[in-house]
Amino acid sequence: MGMISSSIARKVAMALSGLFLVFFLAQHFTINFTSVIAPDTFNSWSHFMGTNGLVQGILQPILIFGVVFHFVMGFILELKNRSARTVKYAQFKGGANSSWASRNMIISGLVILAFLGLHFYDFWIPEIVHKYIETHPEDPTRYYAETVHKFESPVRVGIYVVSFVLLILHLWHGFSSAFQSVGFNNKYSKGLKIFTQVFAVAIPVGFIFIALYHHFNQLPH
Ligand code: HEM
C-alpha cells in the first residue's frame, strides 16, 4: 500500500480498477443477455468460460482481485475524504457542490458489494463446487436451466432489481469521473460523458430485463 500513498495515485488506481470492472460488466451482460435471446449460445459460451484454462486460471482470479481491490480502495478513499471534509466542513455546501450519486458512491458501492455477496452465493460458489469439489461429469447444456431457476424467487429478483438501480447511480458518476481521474480531459470528453451515462443506464436496465424475463418465463420443473 505504501507505493500508492499519494491521493492522486489512489484515485488513479481506483479509476483504473473501476474501468476494468466496467469492461467486465459489458462482457458479463453480453453473455447473460444470450440467456434471453439464444439459450444454446448461452450454454456454449458459459461452458467455454467455465472450462477454459485461461479464463478460469488467469482472468477470473484477476477479476476477483479487481473487485476486492476496488472495494478496499473505495473504503480507504472514503475514510480519507471524510477526515479531510470534517476539517473543511464550512466550505462544503452539500448539493450545490455535487450530485447525490457522487456524494453517495460509498452507499451505492456497499449495496453492490452486498449484491455480489448474494450473487456469488447464487452463481459463483455453486459453479466452483460443481467443477472443483463435487466433480460432476460435465454437461455443457446445464447452464441455461440453472440460471433461469435462480430467478424463480420474487425476493431474489427484488433484491437484484434494487441492486441494479443502485448500480445505475454508481456507474452514472463513477464511469465518467474515472476518465477525469486518469486525466482524460480533451475535446472528446463531452461525447465520452454522454456515452458513459448511456452505458450507466442501459447495462443495469438490461440486467433488470434479464432478471424479470427469467422470473416471468420459468421453465416447467
Ligand atoms: C441478471 C443479471 C446477472 C446474471 C444472470 C448473472 C449471471 C452470472 C453467472 C451465471 C455467473 C457464474 C459464472 C461462472 O463462474 O461460471 C456469474 C458470476 C459473476 N457475476 Fe453475474 N450475473 C448478473 C449480474 C451481475 C452484475 C450486475 C454484476 C456486477 C455488479 C455481476 C458480477 C459477477 C461476478 C464478479 C461473478 C464471478 C466471476 C465470474 O464467474 O464471472 N453479475 N454471474
PDB file of C-alpha atoms and ligand atoms in Angstrom:
ATOM      1  CA  MET A   1       0.000   0.000   0.000  1.00  0.00           C
ATOM      2  CA  GLY A   2       2.992   2.351   0.721  1.00  0.00           C
ATOM      3  CA  MET A   3       3.519   2.534  -3.085  1.00  0.00           C
ATOM      4  CA  ILE A   4       0.133   4.169  -3.702  1.00  0.00           C
ATOM      5  CA  SER A   5       0.145   6.536  -0.740  1.00  0.00           C
ATOM      6  CA  SER A   6      -0.460   9.792  -2.578  1.00  0.00           C
ATOM      7  CA  SER A   7      -4.129  10.657  -3.058  1.00  0.00           C
ATOM      8  CA  ILE A   8      -3.693  11.115  -6.830  1.00  0.00           C
ATOM      9  CA  ALA A   9      -2.167   7.651  -7.188  1.00  0.00           C
ATOM     10  CA  ARG A  10      -5.019   6.205  -5.108  1.00  0.00           C
ATOM     11  CA  LYS A  11      -7.613   7.976  -7.279  1.00  0.00           C
ATOM     12  CA  VAL A  12      -5.933   6.710 -10.478  1.00  0.00           C
ATOM     13  CA  ALA A  13      -5.786   3.150  -9.074  1.00  0.00           C
ATOM     14  CA  MET A  14      -9.482   3.444  -8.137  1.00  0.00           C
ATOM     15  CA  ALA A  15     -10.361   4.761 -11.614  1.00  0.00           C
ATOM     16  CA  LEU A  16      -8.384   2.053 -13.466  1.00  0.00           C
ATOM     17  CA  SER A  17      -9.908  -0.769 -11.373  1.00  0.00           C
ATOM     18  CA  GLY A  18     -13.334   0.834 -11.977  1.00  0.00           C
ATOM     19  CA  LEU A  19     -12.791   0.955 -15.753  1.00  0.00           C
ATOM     20  CA  PHE A  20     -11.682  -2.709 -15.650  1.00  0.00           C
ATOM     21  CA  LEU A  21     -14.932  -3.653 -13.826  1.00  0.00           C
ATOM     22  CA  VAL A  22     -16.968  -1.646 -16.350  1.00  0.00           C
ATOM     23  CA  PHE A  23     -15.329  -3.738 -19.113  1.00  0.00           C
ATOM     24  CA  PHE A  24     -16.229  -6.900 -17.128  1.00  0.00           C
ATOM     25  CA  LEU A  25     -19.855  -5.697 -16.809  1.00  0.00           C
ATOM     26  CA  ALA A  26     -20.119  -5.214 -20.583  1.00  0.00           C
ATOM     27  CA  GLN A  27     -18.846  -8.769 -21.228  1.00  0.00           C
ATOM     28  CA  HIS A  28     -20.940 -10.225 -18.401  1.00  0.00           C
ATOM     29  CA  PHE A  29     -24.080  -8.520 -19.753  1.00  0.00           C
ATOM     30  CA  THR A  30     -23.378  -9.752 -23.301  1.00  0.00           C
ATOM     31  CA  ILE A  31     -23.036 -13.378 -22.128  1.00  0.00           C
ATOM     32  CA  ASN A  32     -26.072 -13.253 -19.841  1.00  0.00           C
ATOM     33  CA  PHE A  33     -28.262 -11.478 -22.401  1.00  0.00           C
ATOM     34  CA  THR A  34     -27.861 -14.542 -24.658  1.00  0.00           C
ATOM     35  CA  SER A  35     -29.756 -16.481 -21.969  1.00  0.00           C
ATOM     36  CA  VAL A  36     -32.812 -14.459 -23.131  1.00  0.00           C
ATOM     37  CA  ILE A  37     -32.317 -14.462 -26.928  1.00  0.00           C
ATOM     38  CA  ALA A  38     -30.294 -17.672 -27.656  1.00  0.00           C
ATOM     39  CA  PRO A  39     -30.201 -20.249 -24.806  1.00  0.00           C
ATOM     40  CA  ASP A  40     -27.954 -22.650 -26.794  1.00  0.00           C
ATOM     41  CA  THR A  41     -25.396 -19.882 -27.325  1.00  0.00           C
ATOM     42  CA  PHE A  42     -25.632 -19.068 -23.589  1.00  0.00           C
ATOM     43  CA  ASN A  43     -24.868 -22.722 -22.769  1.00  0.00           C
ATOM     44  CA  SER A  44     -21.883 -22.934 -25.122  1.00  0.00           C
ATOM     45  CA  TRP A  45     -20.428 -19.550 -24.026  1.00  0.00           C
ATOM     46  CA  SER A  46     -20.946 -20.379 -20.332  1.00  0.00           C
ATOM     47  CA  HIS A  47     -19.330 -23.794 -20.847  1.00  0.00           C
ATOM     48  CA  PHE A  48     -16.375 -22.187 -22.652  1.00  0.00           C
ATOM     49  CA  MET A  49     -15.934 -19.549 -19.901  1.00  0.00           C
ATOM     50  CA  GLY A  50     -16.418 -22.187 -17.213  1.00  0.00           C
ATOM     51  CA  THR A  51     -13.897 -24.702 -18.585  1.00  0.00           C
ATOM     52  CA  ASN A  52     -11.302 -22.581 -20.451  1.00  0.00           C
ATOM     53  CA  GLY A  53      -7.936 -22.649 -18.627  1.00  0.00           C
ATOM     54  CA  LEU A  54      -7.036 -19.025 -19.424  1.00  0.00           C
ATOM     55  CA  VAL A  55     -10.425 -17.752 -18.180  1.00  0.00           C
ATOM     56  CA  GLN A  56     -10.570 -19.925 -15.065  1.00  0.00           C
ATOM     57  CA  GLY A  57      -6.851 -19.850 -14.200  1.00  0.00           C
ATOM     58  CA  ILE A  58      -5.874 -16.264 -15.053  1.00  0.00           C
ATOM     59  CA  LEU A  59      -8.759 -13.933 -15.999  1.00  0.00           C
ATOM     60  CA  GLN A  60     -11.150 -14.923 -13.201  1.00  0.00           C
ATOM     61  CA  PRO A  61      -8.518 -14.507 -10.411  1.00  0.00           C
ATOM     62  CA  ILE A  62      -7.623 -11.090 -11.913  1.00  0.00           C
ATOM     63  CA  LEU A  63     -11.342 -10.196 -11.922  1.00  0.00           C
ATOM     64  CA  ILE A  64     -11.849 -11.218  -8.303  1.00  0.00           C
ATOM     65  CA  PHE A  65      -8.679  -9.279  -7.334  1.00  0.00           C
ATOM     66  CA  GLY A  66     -10.067  -6.266  -9.274  1.00  0.00           C
ATOM     67  CA  VAL A  67     -13.381  -6.447  -7.388  1.00  0.00           C
ATOM     68  CA  VAL A  68     -11.679  -6.727  -3.957  1.00  0.00           C
ATOM     69  CA  PHE A  69      -9.094  -4.015  -4.818  1.00  0.00           C
ATOM     70  CA  HIS A  70     -11.827  -1.610  -5.998  1.00  0.00           C
ATOM     71  CA  PHE A  71     -13.829  -2.032  -2.795  1.00  0.00           C
ATOM     72  CA  VAL A  72     -10.866  -1.833  -0.409  1.00  0.00           C
ATOM     73  CA  MET A  73      -9.526   1.264  -2.193  1.00  0.00           C
ATOM     74  CA  GLY A  74     -13.072   2.700  -2.168  1.00  0.00           C
ATOM     75  CA  PHE A  75     -13.233   2.391   1.633  1.00  0.00           C
ATOM     76  CA  ILE A  76      -9.734   3.896   2.056  1.00  0.00           C
ATOM     77  CA  LEU A  77     -10.597   6.868  -0.183  1.00  0.00           C
ATOM     78  CA  GLU A  78     -13.953   7.397   1.589  1.00  0.00           C
ATOM     79  CA  LEU A  79     -12.292   7.389   5.035  1.00  0.00           C
ATOM     80  CA  LYS A  80      -9.605   9.824   3.810  1.00  0.00           C
ATOM     81  CA  ASN A  81     -12.234  12.102   2.210  1.00  0.00           C
ATOM     82  CA  ARG A  82     -14.362  12.070   5.379  1.00  0.00           C
ATOM     83  CA  SER A  83     -11.380  13.021   7.596  1.00  0.00           C
ATOM     84  CA  ALA A  84     -10.449  15.795   5.104  1.00  0.00           C
ATOM     85  CA  ARG A  85     -14.100  17.022   4.919  1.00  0.00           C
ATOM     86  CA  THR A  86     -14.508  17.446   8.673  1.00  0.00           C
ATOM     87  CA  VAL A  87     -11.623  19.939   8.535  1.00  0.00           C
ATOM     88  CA  LYS A  88     -13.122  21.928   5.620  1.00  0.00           C
ATOM     89  CA  TYR A  89     -16.825  21.455   6.591  1.00  0.00           C
ATOM     90  CA  ALA A  90     -17.535  25.216   6.442  1.00  0.00           C
ATOM     91  CA  GLN A  91     -16.741  25.360   2.713  1.00  0.00           C
ATOM     92  CA  PHE A  92     -18.842  22.237   1.840  1.00  0.00           C
ATOM     93  CA  LYS A  93     -22.239  23.354   0.529  1.00  0.00           C
ATOM     94  CA  GLY A  94     -23.938  19.928   0.145  1.00  0.00           C
ATOM     95  CA  GLY A  95     -25.997  19.531  -3.062  1.00  0.00           C
ATOM     96  CA  ALA A  96     -24.627  22.742  -4.578  1.00  0.00           C
ATOM     97  CA  ASN A  97     -21.183  21.147  -4.947  1.00  0.00           C
ATOM     98  CA  SER A  98     -22.111  17.716  -6.260  1.00  0.00           C
ATOM     99  CA  SER A  99     -24.870  15.260  -7.219  1.00  0.00           C
ATOM    100  CA  TRP A 100     -26.393  12.741  -4.792  1.00  0.00           C
ATOM    101  CA  ALA A 101     -24.807   9.965  -6.853  1.00  0.00           C
ATOM    102  CA  SER A 102     -21.276  11.421  -6.455  1.00  0.00           C
ATOM    103  CA  ARG A 103     -21.703  12.186  -2.731  1.00  0.00           C
ATOM    104  CA  ASN A 104     -23.016   8.681  -2.030  1.00  0.00           C
ATOM    105  CA  MET A 105     -20.693   6.424  -4.042  1.00  0.00           C
ATOM    106  CA  ILE A 106     -19.931   4.565  -0.793  1.00  0.00           C
ATOM    107  CA  ILE A 107     -23.663   3.804  -0.304  1.00  0.00           C
ATOM    108  CA  SER A 108     -24.244   2.560  -3.865  1.00  0.00           C
ATOM    109  CA  GLY A 109     -20.882   0.730  -3.613  1.00  0.00           C
ATOM    110  CA  LEU A 110     -21.935  -1.022  -0.401  1.00  0.00           C
ATOM    111  CA  VAL A 111     -25.244  -2.109  -1.949  1.00  0.00           C
ATOM    112  CA  ILE A 112     -23.365  -3.536  -4.971  1.00  0.00           C
ATOM    113  CA  LEU A 113     -20.958  -5.311  -2.580  1.00  0.00           C
ATOM    114  CA  ALA A 114     -23.923  -6.823  -0.705  1.00  0.00           C
ATOM    115  CA  PHE A 115     -25.436  -7.833  -4.063  1.00  0.00           C
ATOM    116  CA  LEU A 116     -22.149  -9.521  -5.053  1.00  0.00           C
ATOM    117  CA  GLY A 117     -22.249 -11.478  -1.785  1.00  0.00           C
ATOM    118  CA  LEU A 118     -25.704 -12.862  -2.711  1.00  0.00           C
ATOM    119  CA  HIS A 119     -24.697 -13.237  -6.364  1.00  0.00           C
ATOM    120  CA  PHE A 120     -21.584 -15.259  -5.542  1.00  0.00           C
ATOM    121  CA  TYR A 121     -23.748 -17.473  -3.270  1.00  0.00           C
ATOM    122  CA  ASP A 122     -26.264 -17.868  -6.124  1.00  0.00           C
ATOM    123  CA  PHE A 123     -23.965 -18.475  -9.073  1.00  0.00           C
ATOM    124  CA  TRP A 124     -20.226 -18.445  -8.498  1.00  0.00           C
ATOM    125  CA  ILE A 125     -19.903 -20.687  -5.434  1.00  0.00           C
ATOM    126  CA  PRO A 126     -22.240 -23.385  -6.898  1.00  0.00           C
ATOM    127  CA  GLU A 127     -20.054 -23.269 -10.031  1.00  0.00           C
ATOM    128  CA  ILE A 128     -16.865 -23.711  -8.014  1.00  0.00           C
ATOM    129  CA  VAL A 129     -18.430 -26.580  -6.008  1.00  0.00           C
ATOM    130  CA  HIS A 130     -19.815 -28.221  -9.183  1.00  0.00           C
ATOM    131  CA  LYS A 131     -16.496 -28.040 -11.024  1.00  0.00           C
ATOM    132  CA  TYR A 132     -13.794 -28.393  -8.421  1.00  0.00           C
ATOM    133  CA  ILE A 133     -15.351 -30.093  -5.348  1.00  0.00           C
ATOM    134  CA  GLU A 134     -18.142 -32.459  -6.435  1.00  0.00           C
ATOM    135  CA  THR A 135     -16.569 -33.020  -9.920  1.00  0.00           C
ATOM    136  CA  HIS A 136     -19.786 -33.995 -11.724  1.00  0.00           C
ATOM    137  CA  PRO A 137     -19.443 -35.356 -15.293  1.00  0.00           C
ATOM    138  CA  GLU A 138     -19.535 -32.197 -17.455  1.00  0.00           C
ATOM    139  CA  ASP A 139     -22.940 -31.332 -19.002  1.00  0.00           C
ATOM    140  CA  PRO A 140     -22.431 -28.389 -21.395  1.00  0.00           C
ATOM    141  CA  THR A 141     -26.233 -27.846 -21.579  1.00  0.00           C
ATOM    142  CA  ARG A 142     -26.918 -27.325 -17.850  1.00  0.00           C
ATOM    143  CA  TYR A 143     -26.220 -23.564 -17.522  1.00  0.00           C
ATOM    144  CA  TYR A 144     -29.472 -22.191 -19.038  1.00  0.00           C
ATOM    145  CA  ALA A 145     -31.855 -24.162 -16.793  1.00  0.00           C
ATOM    146  CA  GLU A 146     -29.693 -23.494 -13.706  1.00  0.00           C
ATOM    147  CA  THR A 147     -29.683 -19.732 -14.419  1.00  0.00           C
ATOM    148  CA  VAL A 148     -33.412 -19.473 -15.188  1.00  0.00           C
ATOM    149  CA  HIS A 149     -34.393 -21.343 -11.989  1.00  0.00           C
ATOM    150  CA  LYS A 150     -32.361 -18.878  -9.907  1.00  0.00           C
ATOM    151  CA  PHE A 151     -34.895 -16.188 -10.861  1.00  0.00           C
ATOM    152  CA  GLU A 152     -37.957 -18.116  -9.583  1.00  0.00           C
ATOM    153  CA  SER A 153     -37.902 -16.406  -6.153  1.00  0.00           C
ATOM    154  CA  PRO A 154     -39.587 -12.952  -6.242  1.00  0.00           C
ATOM    155  CA  VAL A 155     -37.473 -11.944  -3.199  1.00  0.00           C
ATOM    156  CA  ARG A 156     -34.181 -12.688  -5.005  1.00  0.00           C
ATOM    157  CA  VAL A 157     -35.433 -10.901  -8.132  1.00  0.00           C
ATOM    158  CA  GLY A 158     -36.478  -7.915  -5.994  1.00  0.00           C
ATOM    159  CA  ILE A 159     -33.028  -7.701  -4.366  1.00  0.00           C
ATOM    160  CA  TYR A 160     -31.323  -7.992  -7.778  1.00  0.00           C
ATOM    161  CA  VAL A 161     -33.524  -5.246  -9.300  1.00  0.00           C
ATOM    162  CA  VAL A 162     -32.940  -2.814  -6.394  1.00  0.00           C
ATOM    163  CA  SER A 163     -29.177  -3.528  -6.569  1.00  0.00           C
ATOM    164  CA  PHE A 164     -29.164  -2.824 -10.309  1.00  0.00           C
ATOM    165  CA  VAL A 165     -30.877   0.556  -9.688  1.00  0.00           C
ATOM    166  CA  LEU A 166     -28.047   1.458  -7.283  1.00  0.00           C
ATOM    167  CA  LEU A 167     -25.604   0.192  -9.940  1.00  0.00           C
ATOM    168  CA  ILE A 168     -27.062   2.873 -12.295  1.00  0.00           C
ATOM    169  CA  LEU A 169     -26.232   5.593  -9.711  1.00  0.00           C
ATOM    170  CA  HIS A 170     -22.728   4.174  -9.078  1.00  0.00           C
ATOM    171  CA  LEU A 171     -21.891   3.984 -12.783  1.00  0.00           C
ATOM    172  CA  TRP A 172     -23.580   7.353 -13.555  1.00  0.00           C
ATOM    173  CA  HIS A 173     -20.927   9.208 -11.563  1.00  0.00           C
ATOM    174  CA  GLY A 174     -18.127   6.591 -11.391  1.00  0.00           C
ATOM    175  CA  PHE A 175     -17.714   5.804 -15.097  1.00  0.00           C
ATOM    176  CA  SER A 176     -17.284   9.410 -16.289  1.00  0.00           C
ATOM    177  CA  SER A 177     -15.263  10.544 -13.248  1.00  0.00           C
ATOM    178  CA  ALA A 178     -12.859   7.624 -13.782  1.00  0.00           C
ATOM    179  CA  PHE A 179     -11.812   9.192 -17.094  1.00  0.00           C
ATOM    180  CA  GLN A 180     -11.245  12.536 -15.346  1.00  0.00           C
ATOM    181  CA  SER A 181      -9.185  10.820 -12.622  1.00  0.00           C
ATOM    182  CA  VAL A 182      -6.835   9.322 -15.224  1.00  0.00           C
ATOM    183  CA  GLY A 183      -6.507  12.789 -16.800  1.00  0.00           C
ATOM    184  CA  PHE A 184      -8.574  12.125 -19.939  1.00  0.00           C
ATOM    185  CA  ASN A 185      -9.797  15.676 -20.473  1.00  0.00           C
ATOM    186  CA  ASN A 186      -9.997  16.899 -24.089  1.00  0.00           C
ATOM    187  CA  LYS A 187     -12.405  17.737 -26.903  1.00  0.00           C
ATOM    188  CA  TYR A 188     -13.811  14.185 -26.802  1.00  0.00           C
ATOM    189  CA  SER A 189     -14.735  14.464 -23.101  1.00  0.00           C
ATOM    190  CA  LYS A 190     -18.258  15.801 -23.767  1.00  0.00           C
ATOM    191  CA  GLY A 191     -19.115  12.902 -26.109  1.00  0.00           C
ATOM    192  CA  LEU A 192     -17.459  10.436 -23.756  1.00  0.00           C
ATOM    193  CA  LYS A 193     -19.560  11.719 -20.825  1.00  0.00           C
ATOM    194  CA  ILE A 194     -22.748  11.073 -22.825  1.00  0.00           C
ATOM    195  CA  PHE A 195     -21.502   7.545 -23.705  1.00  0.00           C
ATOM    196  CA  THR A 196     -20.707   6.781 -20.028  1.00  0.00           C
ATOM    197  CA  GLN A 197     -24.156   7.952 -18.916  1.00  0.00           C
ATOM    198  CA  VAL A 198     -25.966   5.933 -21.623  1.00  0.00           C
ATOM    199  CA  PHE A 199     -23.913   2.894 -20.536  1.00  0.00           C
ATOM    200  CA  ALA A 200     -24.650   3.630 -16.849  1.00  0.00           C
ATOM    201  CA  VAL A 201     -28.387   3.326 -17.527  1.00  0.00           C
ATOM    202  CA  ALA A 202     -28.517   0.791 -20.389  1.00  0.00           C
ATOM    203  CA  ILE A 203     -26.439  -2.034 -18.844  1.00  0.00           C
ATOM    204  CA  PRO A 204     -28.161  -2.161 -15.413  1.00  0.00           C
ATOM    205  CA  VAL A 205     -31.605  -1.780 -17.093  1.00  0.00           C
ATOM    206  CA  GLY A 206     -30.547  -4.669 -19.354  1.00  0.00           C
ATOM    207  CA  PHE A 207     -29.676  -6.753 -16.268  1.00  0.00           C
ATOM    208  CA  ILE A 208     -33.093  -5.837 -14.756  1.00  0.00           C
ATOM    209  CA  PHE A 209     -34.737  -7.033 -18.001  1.00  0.00           C
ATOM    210  CA  ILE A 210     -32.824 -10.374 -17.847  1.00  0.00           C
ATOM    211  CA  ALA A 211     -33.858 -10.982 -14.222  1.00  0.00           C
ATOM    212  CA  LEU A 212     -37.534 -10.095 -14.828  1.00  0.00           C
ATOM    213  CA  TYR A 213     -37.655 -12.021 -18.130  1.00  0.00           C
ATOM    214  CA  HIS A 214     -36.456 -15.231 -16.462  1.00  0.00           C
ATOM    215  CA  HIS A 215     -38.735 -14.658 -13.466  1.00  0.00           C
ATOM    216  CA  PHE A 216     -41.827 -14.473 -15.664  1.00  0.00           C
ATOM    217  CA  ASN A 217     -40.658 -17.227 -18.060  1.00  0.00           C
ATOM    218  CA  GLN A 218     -39.854 -20.011 -15.619  1.00  0.00           C
ATOM    219  CA  LEU A 219     -39.168 -23.455 -17.075  1.00  0.00           C
ATOM    220  CA  PRO A 220     -41.554 -26.288 -16.024  1.00  0.00           C
ATOM    221  CA  HIS A 221     -39.995 -28.228 -13.094  1.00  0.00           C
TER     222      HIS A 221
HETATM  223  C1  HEM B   1     -29.359 -10.678 -14.315  1.00  0.00           C
HETATM  224  C2  HEM B   1     -28.118 -10.376 -14.153  1.00  0.00           C
HETATM  225  C3  HEM B   1     -26.981 -11.363 -13.976  1.00  0.00           C
HETATM  226  C4  HEM B   1     -26.903 -12.702 -14.287  1.00  0.00           C
HETATM  227  C5  HEM B   1     -27.961 -13.607 -14.930  1.00  0.00           C
HETATM  228  C6  HEM B   1     -25.571 -13.160 -13.883  1.00  0.00           C
HETATM  229  C7  HEM B   1     -25.123 -14.469 -14.008  1.00  0.00           C
HETATM  230  C8  HEM B   1     -23.915 -14.936 -13.519  1.00  0.00           C
HETATM  231  C9  HEM B   1     -23.460 -16.316 -13.629  1.00  0.00           C
HETATM  232  C10 HEM B   1     -24.207 -17.452 -14.321  1.00  0.00           C
HETATM  233  C11 HEM B   1     -22.225 -16.387 -13.016  1.00  0.00           C
HETATM  234  C12 HEM B   1     -21.331 -17.641 -12.826  1.00  0.00           C
HETATM  235  C13 HEM B   1     -20.322 -17.658 -13.930  1.00  0.00           C
HETATM  236  C14 HEM B   1     -19.289 -18.750 -13.697  1.00  0.00           C
HETATM  237  O1  HEM B   1     -18.495 -18.615 -12.781  1.00  0.00           O
HETATM  238  O2  HEM B   1     -19.340 -19.728 -14.405  1.00  0.00           O
HETATM  239  C15 HEM B   1     -21.918 -15.055 -12.530  1.00  0.00           C
HETATM  240  C16 HEM B   1     -20.740 -14.706 -11.884  1.00  0.00           C
HETATM  241  C17 HEM B   1     -20.383 -13.403 -11.556  1.00  0.00           C
HETATM  242  N1  HEM B   1     -21.177 -12.265 -11.688  1.00  0.00           N
HETATM  243 FE1  HEM B   1     -23.021 -12.199 -12.520  1.00  0.00          FE
HETATM  244  N2  HEM B   1     -24.855 -12.100 -13.358  1.00  0.00           N
HETATM  245  C18 HEM B   1     -25.681 -10.980 -13.392  1.00  0.00           C
HETATM  246  C19 HEM B   1     -25.373  -9.682 -12.967  1.00  0.00           C
HETATM  247  C20 HEM B   1     -24.142  -9.321 -12.425  1.00  0.00           C
HETATM  248  C21 HEM B   1     -23.780  -7.951 -12.044  1.00  0.00           C
HETATM  249  C22 HEM B   1     -24.690  -6.732 -12.174  1.00  0.00           C
HETATM  250  C23 HEM B   1     -22.505  -7.984 -11.559  1.00  0.00           C
HETATM  251  C24 HEM B   1     -21.637  -6.862 -11.023  1.00  0.00           C
HETATM  252  C25 HEM B   1     -22.087  -5.802 -10.391  1.00  0.00           C
HETATM  253  C26 HEM B   1     -22.070  -9.386 -11.633  1.00  0.00           C
HETATM  254  C27 HEM B   1     -20.847  -9.827 -11.225  1.00  0.00           C
HETATM  255  C28 HEM B   1     -20.436 -11.169 -11.256  1.00  0.00           C
HETATM  256  C29 HEM B   1     -19.112 -11.623 -10.827  1.00  0.00           C
HETATM  257  C30 HEM B   1     -17.988 -10.724 -10.314  1.00  0.00           C
HETATM  258  C31 HEM B   1     -19.090 -13.029 -10.994  1.00  0.00           C
HETATM  259  C32 HEM B   1     -17.940 -14.014 -10.625  1.00  0.00           C
HETATM  260  C33 HEM B   1     -16.932 -14.085 -11.695  1.00  0.00           C
HETATM  261  C34 HEM B   1     -17.415 -14.893 -12.855  1.00  0.00           C
HETATM  262  O3  HEM B   1     -17.558 -16.079 -12.657  1.00  0.00           O
HETATM  263  O4  HEM B   1     -17.640 -14.349 -13.935  1.00  0.00           O
HETATM  264  N3  HEM B   1     -23.087 -10.178 -12.157  1.00  0.00           N
HETATM  265  N4  HEM B   1     -22.967 -14.200 -12.844  1.00  0.00           N
END
